[in-house]
CSV table of C-alpha atoms and ligand atoms in Angstrom, one decimal:
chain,number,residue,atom,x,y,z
O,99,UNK,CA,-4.8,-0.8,9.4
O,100,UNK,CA,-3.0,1.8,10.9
O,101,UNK,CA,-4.0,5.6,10.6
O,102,UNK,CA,-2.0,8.5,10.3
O,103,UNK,CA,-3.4,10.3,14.0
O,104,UNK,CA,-2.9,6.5,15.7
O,105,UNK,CA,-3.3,7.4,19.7
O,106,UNK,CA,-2.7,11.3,19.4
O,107,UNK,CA,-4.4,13.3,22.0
O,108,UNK,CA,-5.8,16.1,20.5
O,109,UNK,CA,-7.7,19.1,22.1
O,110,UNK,CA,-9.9,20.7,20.1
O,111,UNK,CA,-11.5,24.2,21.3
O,112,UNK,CA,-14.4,25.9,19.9
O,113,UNK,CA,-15.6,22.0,18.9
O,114,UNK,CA,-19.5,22.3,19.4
O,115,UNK,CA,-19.9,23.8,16.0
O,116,UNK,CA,-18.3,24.9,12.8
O,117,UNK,CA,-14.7,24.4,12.2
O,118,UNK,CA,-14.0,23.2,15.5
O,119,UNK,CA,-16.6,20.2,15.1
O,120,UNK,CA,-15.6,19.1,11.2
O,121,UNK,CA,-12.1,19.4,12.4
O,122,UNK,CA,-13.1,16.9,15.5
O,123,UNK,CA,-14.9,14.5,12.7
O,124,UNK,CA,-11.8,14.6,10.3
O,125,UNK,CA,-9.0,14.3,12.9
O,126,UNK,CA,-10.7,11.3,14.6
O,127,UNK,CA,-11.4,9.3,11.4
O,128,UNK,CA,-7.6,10.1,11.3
O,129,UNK,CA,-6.9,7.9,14.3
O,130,UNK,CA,-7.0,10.6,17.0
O,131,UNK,CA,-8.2,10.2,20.5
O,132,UNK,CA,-10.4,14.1,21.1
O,133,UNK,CA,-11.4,16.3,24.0
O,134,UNK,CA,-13.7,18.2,22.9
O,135,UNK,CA,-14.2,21.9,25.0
O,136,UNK,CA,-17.0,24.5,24.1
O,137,UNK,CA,-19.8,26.2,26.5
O,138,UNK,CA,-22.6,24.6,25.1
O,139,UNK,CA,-22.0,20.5,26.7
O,140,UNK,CA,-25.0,19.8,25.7
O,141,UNK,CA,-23.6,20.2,21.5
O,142,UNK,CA,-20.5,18.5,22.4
O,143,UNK,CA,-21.9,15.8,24.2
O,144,UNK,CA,-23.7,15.2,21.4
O,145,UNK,CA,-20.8,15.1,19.2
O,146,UNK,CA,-19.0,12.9,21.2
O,147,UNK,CA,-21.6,10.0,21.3
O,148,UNK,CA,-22.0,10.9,17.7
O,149,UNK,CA,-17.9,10.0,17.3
O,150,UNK,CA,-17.9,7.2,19.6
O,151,UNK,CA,-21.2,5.5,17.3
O,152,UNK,CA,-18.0,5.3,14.7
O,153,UNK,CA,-15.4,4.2,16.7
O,154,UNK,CA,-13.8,7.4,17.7
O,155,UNK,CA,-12.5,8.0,21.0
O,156,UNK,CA,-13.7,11.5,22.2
O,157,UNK,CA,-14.8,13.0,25.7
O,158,UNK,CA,-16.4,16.6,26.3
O,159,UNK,CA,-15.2,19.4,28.5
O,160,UNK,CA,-17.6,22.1,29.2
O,161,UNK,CA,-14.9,25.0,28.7
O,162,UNK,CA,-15.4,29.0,28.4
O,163,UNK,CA,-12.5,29.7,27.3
O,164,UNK,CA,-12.0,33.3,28.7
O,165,UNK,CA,-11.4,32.1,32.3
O,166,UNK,CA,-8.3,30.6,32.7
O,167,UNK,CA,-9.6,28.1,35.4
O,168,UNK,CA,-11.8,26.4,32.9
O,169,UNK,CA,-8.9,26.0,30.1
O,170,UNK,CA,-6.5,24.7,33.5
O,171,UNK,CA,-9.5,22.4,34.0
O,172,UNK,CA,-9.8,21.4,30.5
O,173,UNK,CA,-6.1,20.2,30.1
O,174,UNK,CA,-6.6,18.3,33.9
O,175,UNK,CA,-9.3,16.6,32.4
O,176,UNK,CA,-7.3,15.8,29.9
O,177,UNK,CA,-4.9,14.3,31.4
O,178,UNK,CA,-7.2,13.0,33.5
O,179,UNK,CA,-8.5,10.1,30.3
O,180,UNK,CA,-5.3,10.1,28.1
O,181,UNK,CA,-2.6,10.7,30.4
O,182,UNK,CA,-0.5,12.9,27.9
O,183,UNK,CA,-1.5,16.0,25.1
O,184,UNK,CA,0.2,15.3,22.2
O,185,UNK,CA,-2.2,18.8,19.8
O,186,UNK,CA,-3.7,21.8,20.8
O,187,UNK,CA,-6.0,23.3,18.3
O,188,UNK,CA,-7.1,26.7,19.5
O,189,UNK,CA,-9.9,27.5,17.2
O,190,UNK,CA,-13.2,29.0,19.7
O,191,UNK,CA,-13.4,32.4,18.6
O,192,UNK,CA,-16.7,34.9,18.1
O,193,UNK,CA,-17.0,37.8,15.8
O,194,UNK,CA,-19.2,40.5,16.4
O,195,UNK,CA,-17.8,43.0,13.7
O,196,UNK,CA,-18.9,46.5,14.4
O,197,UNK,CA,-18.1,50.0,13.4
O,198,UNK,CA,-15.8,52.0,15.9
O,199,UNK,CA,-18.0,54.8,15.9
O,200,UNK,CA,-20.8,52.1,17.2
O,201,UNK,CA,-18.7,52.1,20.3
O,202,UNK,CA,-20.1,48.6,20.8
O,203,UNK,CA,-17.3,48.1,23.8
O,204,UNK,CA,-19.0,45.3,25.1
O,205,UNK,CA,-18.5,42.8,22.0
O,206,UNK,CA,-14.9,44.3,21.8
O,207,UNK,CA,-14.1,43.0,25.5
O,208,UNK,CA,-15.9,40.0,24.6
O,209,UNK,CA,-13.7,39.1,21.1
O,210,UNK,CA,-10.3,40.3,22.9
O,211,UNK,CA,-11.2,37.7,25.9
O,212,UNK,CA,-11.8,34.8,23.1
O,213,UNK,CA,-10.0,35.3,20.2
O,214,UNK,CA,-6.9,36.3,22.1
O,215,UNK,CA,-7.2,35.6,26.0
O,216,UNK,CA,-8.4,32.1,25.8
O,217,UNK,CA,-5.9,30.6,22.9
O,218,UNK,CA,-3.0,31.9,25.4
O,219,UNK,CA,-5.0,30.7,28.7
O,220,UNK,CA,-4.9,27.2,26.7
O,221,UNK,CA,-1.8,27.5,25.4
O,222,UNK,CA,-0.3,28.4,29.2
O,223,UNK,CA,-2.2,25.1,30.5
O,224,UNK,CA,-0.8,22.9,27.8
O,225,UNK,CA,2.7,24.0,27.4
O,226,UNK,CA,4.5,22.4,30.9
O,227,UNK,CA,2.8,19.4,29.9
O,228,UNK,CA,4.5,19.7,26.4
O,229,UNK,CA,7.8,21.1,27.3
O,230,UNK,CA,7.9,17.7,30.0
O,231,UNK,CA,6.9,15.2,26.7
O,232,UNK,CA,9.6,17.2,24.8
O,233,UNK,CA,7.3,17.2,21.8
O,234,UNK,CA,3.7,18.9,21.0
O,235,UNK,CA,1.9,21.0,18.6
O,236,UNK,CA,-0.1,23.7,18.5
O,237,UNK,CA,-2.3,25.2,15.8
O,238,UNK,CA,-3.9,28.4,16.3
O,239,UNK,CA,-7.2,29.3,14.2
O,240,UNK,CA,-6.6,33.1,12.9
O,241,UNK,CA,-8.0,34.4,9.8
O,242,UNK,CA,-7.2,36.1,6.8
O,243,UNK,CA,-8.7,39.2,9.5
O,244,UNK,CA,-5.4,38.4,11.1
O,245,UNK,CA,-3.3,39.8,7.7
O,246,UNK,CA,-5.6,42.4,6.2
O,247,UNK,CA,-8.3,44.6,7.9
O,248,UNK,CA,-11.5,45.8,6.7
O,249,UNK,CA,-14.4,48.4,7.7
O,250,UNK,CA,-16.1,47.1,10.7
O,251,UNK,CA,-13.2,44.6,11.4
O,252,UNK,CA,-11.3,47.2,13.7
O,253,UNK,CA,-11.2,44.4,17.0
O,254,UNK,CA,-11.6,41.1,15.5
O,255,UNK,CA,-8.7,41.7,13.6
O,256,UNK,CA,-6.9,43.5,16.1
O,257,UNK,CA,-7.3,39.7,17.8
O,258,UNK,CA,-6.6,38.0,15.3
O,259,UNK,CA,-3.0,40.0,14.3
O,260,UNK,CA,-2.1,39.9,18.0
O,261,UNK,CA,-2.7,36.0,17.7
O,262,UNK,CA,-0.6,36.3,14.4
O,263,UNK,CA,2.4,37.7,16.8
O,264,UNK,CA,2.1,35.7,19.4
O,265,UNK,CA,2.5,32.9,17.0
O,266,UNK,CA,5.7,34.0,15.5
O,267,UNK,CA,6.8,34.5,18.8
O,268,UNK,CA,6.1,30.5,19.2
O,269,UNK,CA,8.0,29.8,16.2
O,270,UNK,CA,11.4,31.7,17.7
O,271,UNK,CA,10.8,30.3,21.5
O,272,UNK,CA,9.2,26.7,21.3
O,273,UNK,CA,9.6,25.0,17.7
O,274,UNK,CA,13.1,25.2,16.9
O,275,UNK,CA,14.2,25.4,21.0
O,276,UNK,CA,11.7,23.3,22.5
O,277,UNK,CA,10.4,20.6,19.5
O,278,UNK,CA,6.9,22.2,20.2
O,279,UNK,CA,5.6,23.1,16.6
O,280,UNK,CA,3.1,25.6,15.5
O,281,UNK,CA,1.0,26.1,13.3
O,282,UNK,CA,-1.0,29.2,12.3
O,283,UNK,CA,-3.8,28.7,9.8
O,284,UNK,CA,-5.5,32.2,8.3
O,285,UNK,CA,-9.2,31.0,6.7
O,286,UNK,CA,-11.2,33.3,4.7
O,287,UNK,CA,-15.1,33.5,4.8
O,288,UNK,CA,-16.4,29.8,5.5
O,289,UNK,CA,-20.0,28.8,5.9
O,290,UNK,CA,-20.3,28.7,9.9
O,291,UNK,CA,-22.5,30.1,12.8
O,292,UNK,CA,-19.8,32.9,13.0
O,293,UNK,CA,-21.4,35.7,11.5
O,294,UNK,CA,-24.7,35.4,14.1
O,295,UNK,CA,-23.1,37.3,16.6
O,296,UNK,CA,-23.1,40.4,14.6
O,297,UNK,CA,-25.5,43.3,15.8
O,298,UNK,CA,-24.2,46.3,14.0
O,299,UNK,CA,-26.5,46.4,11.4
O,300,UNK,CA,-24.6,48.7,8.9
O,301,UNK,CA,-22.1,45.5,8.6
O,302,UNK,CA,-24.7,43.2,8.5
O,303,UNK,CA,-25.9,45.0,5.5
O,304,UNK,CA,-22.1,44.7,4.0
O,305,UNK,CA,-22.3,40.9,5.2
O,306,UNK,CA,-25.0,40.3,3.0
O,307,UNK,CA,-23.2,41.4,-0.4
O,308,UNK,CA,-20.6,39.4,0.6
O,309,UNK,CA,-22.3,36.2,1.0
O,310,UNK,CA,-22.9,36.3,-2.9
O,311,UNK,CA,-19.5,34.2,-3.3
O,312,UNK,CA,-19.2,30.7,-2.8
O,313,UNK,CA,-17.4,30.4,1.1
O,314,UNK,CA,-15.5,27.7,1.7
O,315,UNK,CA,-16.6,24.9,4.0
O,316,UNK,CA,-15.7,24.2,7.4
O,317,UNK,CA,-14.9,20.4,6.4
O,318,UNK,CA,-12.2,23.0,3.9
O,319,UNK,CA,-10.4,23.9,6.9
O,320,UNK,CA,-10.2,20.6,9.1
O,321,UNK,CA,-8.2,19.1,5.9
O,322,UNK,CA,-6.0,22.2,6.1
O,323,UNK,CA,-5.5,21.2,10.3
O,324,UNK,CA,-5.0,17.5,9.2
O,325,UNK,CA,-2.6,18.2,6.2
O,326,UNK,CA,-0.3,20.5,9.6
O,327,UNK,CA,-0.9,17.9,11.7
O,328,UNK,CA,0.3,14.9,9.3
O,329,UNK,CA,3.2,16.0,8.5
O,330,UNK,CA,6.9,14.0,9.3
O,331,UNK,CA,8.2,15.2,13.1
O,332,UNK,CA,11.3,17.6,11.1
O,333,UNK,CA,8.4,18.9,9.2
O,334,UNK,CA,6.7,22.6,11.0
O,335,UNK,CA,3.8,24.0,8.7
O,336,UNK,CA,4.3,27.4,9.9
O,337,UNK,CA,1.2,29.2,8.4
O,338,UNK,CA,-1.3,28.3,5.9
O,339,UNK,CA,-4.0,31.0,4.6
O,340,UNK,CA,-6.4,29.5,2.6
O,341,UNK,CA,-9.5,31.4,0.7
O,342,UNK,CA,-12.2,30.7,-1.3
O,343,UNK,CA,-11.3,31.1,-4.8
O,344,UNK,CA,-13.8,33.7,-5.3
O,345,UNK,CA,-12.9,36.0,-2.3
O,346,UNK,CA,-10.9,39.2,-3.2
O,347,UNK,CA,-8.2,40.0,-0.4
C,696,NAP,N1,-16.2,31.3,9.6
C,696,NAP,C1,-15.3,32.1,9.0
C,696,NAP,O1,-15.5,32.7,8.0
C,696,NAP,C2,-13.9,32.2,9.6
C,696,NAP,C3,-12.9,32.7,8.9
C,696,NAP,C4,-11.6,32.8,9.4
C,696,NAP,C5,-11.4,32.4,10.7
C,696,NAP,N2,-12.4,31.8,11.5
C,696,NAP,C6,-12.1,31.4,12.8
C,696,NAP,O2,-12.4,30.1,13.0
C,696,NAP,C7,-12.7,29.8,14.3
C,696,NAP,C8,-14.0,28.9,14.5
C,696,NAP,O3,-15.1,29.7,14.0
C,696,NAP,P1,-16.3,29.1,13.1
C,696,NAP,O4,-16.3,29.9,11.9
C,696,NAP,O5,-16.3,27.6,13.1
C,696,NAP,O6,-17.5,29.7,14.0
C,696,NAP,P2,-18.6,29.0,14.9
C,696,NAP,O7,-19.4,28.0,14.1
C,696,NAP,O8,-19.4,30.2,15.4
C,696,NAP,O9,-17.8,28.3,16.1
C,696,NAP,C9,-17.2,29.1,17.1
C,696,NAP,C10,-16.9,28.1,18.2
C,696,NAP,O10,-16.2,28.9,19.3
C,696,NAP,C11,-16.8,28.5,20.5
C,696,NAP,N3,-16.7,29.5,21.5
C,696,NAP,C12,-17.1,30.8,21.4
C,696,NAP,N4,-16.9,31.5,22.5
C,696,NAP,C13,-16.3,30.6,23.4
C,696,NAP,C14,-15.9,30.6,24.7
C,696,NAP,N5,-16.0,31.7,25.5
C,696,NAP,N6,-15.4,29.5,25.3
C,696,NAP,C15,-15.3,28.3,24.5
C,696,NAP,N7,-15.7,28.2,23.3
C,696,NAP,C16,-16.2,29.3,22.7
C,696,NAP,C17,-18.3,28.2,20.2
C,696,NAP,O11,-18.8,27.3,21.1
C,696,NAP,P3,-19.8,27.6,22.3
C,696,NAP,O12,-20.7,28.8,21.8
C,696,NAP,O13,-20.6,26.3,22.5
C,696,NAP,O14,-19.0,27.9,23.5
C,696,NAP,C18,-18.1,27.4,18.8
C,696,NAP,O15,-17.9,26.1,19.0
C,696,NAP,C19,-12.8,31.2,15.0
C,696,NAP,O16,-11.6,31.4,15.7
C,696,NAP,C20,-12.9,32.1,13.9
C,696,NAP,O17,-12.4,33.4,14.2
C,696,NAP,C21,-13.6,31.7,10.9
């Protein structure tokens, strides 16, 4: 029986864990063929033995994502296996929320080269590739961070607007010129390893109350990708921001 992701090549970033891994479990039951990229192989390797025990295609690419010769590599390999990229999902991303008057300059370099340098690092490796096929897609992982800002959110969502602009920027030059769509999907708090990375501890205090509500699951999020993805070919799903029912904006 055929499924709805039949033979797509999809690149997944950010897949060792999280949203980036249940996204990689619901888009291959879909059909799709994966590449997996994250820095720890060892978790992706993992996940792709784990696929392949159900029939899934997937291979891993150890990738950091802030150097752009790792996300050139990434695509090469790639096309390397499946000889064509049909999806992009650009979803690694850290988030070591901090006060500004922490000066914690270090984590702020760190989510700028992520969240915003490594989506357009993969999205400049993919795109000849796409514009040659004449078709693609590309969905970028922002956050509800990427509409609204909070206290101690200053550079994560400083990342994750600039990502926000970048991808309306897609919309104007690529979808409706260039048949490349793209999607941006703006999650609130879901259950993930994201929060770890925090050191400040006056937000980790804050992060505490907040965990009182009931997040929404990663798995929530990869059916949000799938439902983009799915879609008829005249069909772009711009932007999708999803939040768990609970969660004030
Ligand atoms: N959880 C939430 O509440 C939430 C809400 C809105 C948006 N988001 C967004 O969702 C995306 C996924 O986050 P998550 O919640 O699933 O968190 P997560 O479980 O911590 O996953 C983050 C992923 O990013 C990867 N990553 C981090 N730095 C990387 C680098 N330099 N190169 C390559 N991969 C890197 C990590 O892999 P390695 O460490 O193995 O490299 C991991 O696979 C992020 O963009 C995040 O901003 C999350």
């Amino acid at each position: 029986m055929s499924k709805p992701l039949d033979d797509k090549v999809i690149i997944i970033t950010g897949a060792s864990s999280g949203i980036g891994a249940a996204t990689a479990w619901k888009l291959g039951a879909e059909g799709a063929k994966l590449v997996l990229a994250a820095r720890r192989i060892e978790r992706i390797e993992r996940l792709a033995q784990e696929l392949g025990k159900e029939g899934i295609t997937a291979i891993a690419v150890k990738t950091d994502i802030t150097k752009r010769s790792n996300a050139d590599h990434l695509v090469n390999q790639a096309m390397k296996y499946f000889n064509k990229v049909d999806v992009l999902v650009n979803n690694a991303g850290v988030m070591p929320l901090s006060l500004i008057k922490n000066l914690k300059v270090d984590e702020w370099d760190r989510m700028i080269d992520t969240n915003l340098k490594g989506p357009l690092y993969a999205i400049a490796a993919v795109l000849p590739i796409m514009r040659e096929q004449k078709s693609g897609h590309i969905v970028n992982i922002s956050s509800i961070a990427g509409r609204r800002v909070f206290p101690g959110g200053s550079v994560y969502c400083a990342t994750k607007f600039a990502l926000n602009a970048f991808s309306e920027a897609m919309w104007m030059e690529l979808t409706s010129r260039e048949n490349i769509r793209v999607t941006l999907i703006e999650p609130g708090a879901v259950t993930t390893e994201l929060a770890e990375s925090i050191t400040d501890e006056d937000v980790k205090a804050w992060f505490r109350e907040r965990t009182q509500i009931k997040f929404l699951e990663a798995r929530d999020i990869a059916h949000t990708v799938s439902f983009a993805l799915t879609q008829p070919a005249h069909v772009n799903v711009n932007e999708l921001m999803v939040m768990p029912t609970e969660q004030q904006m």
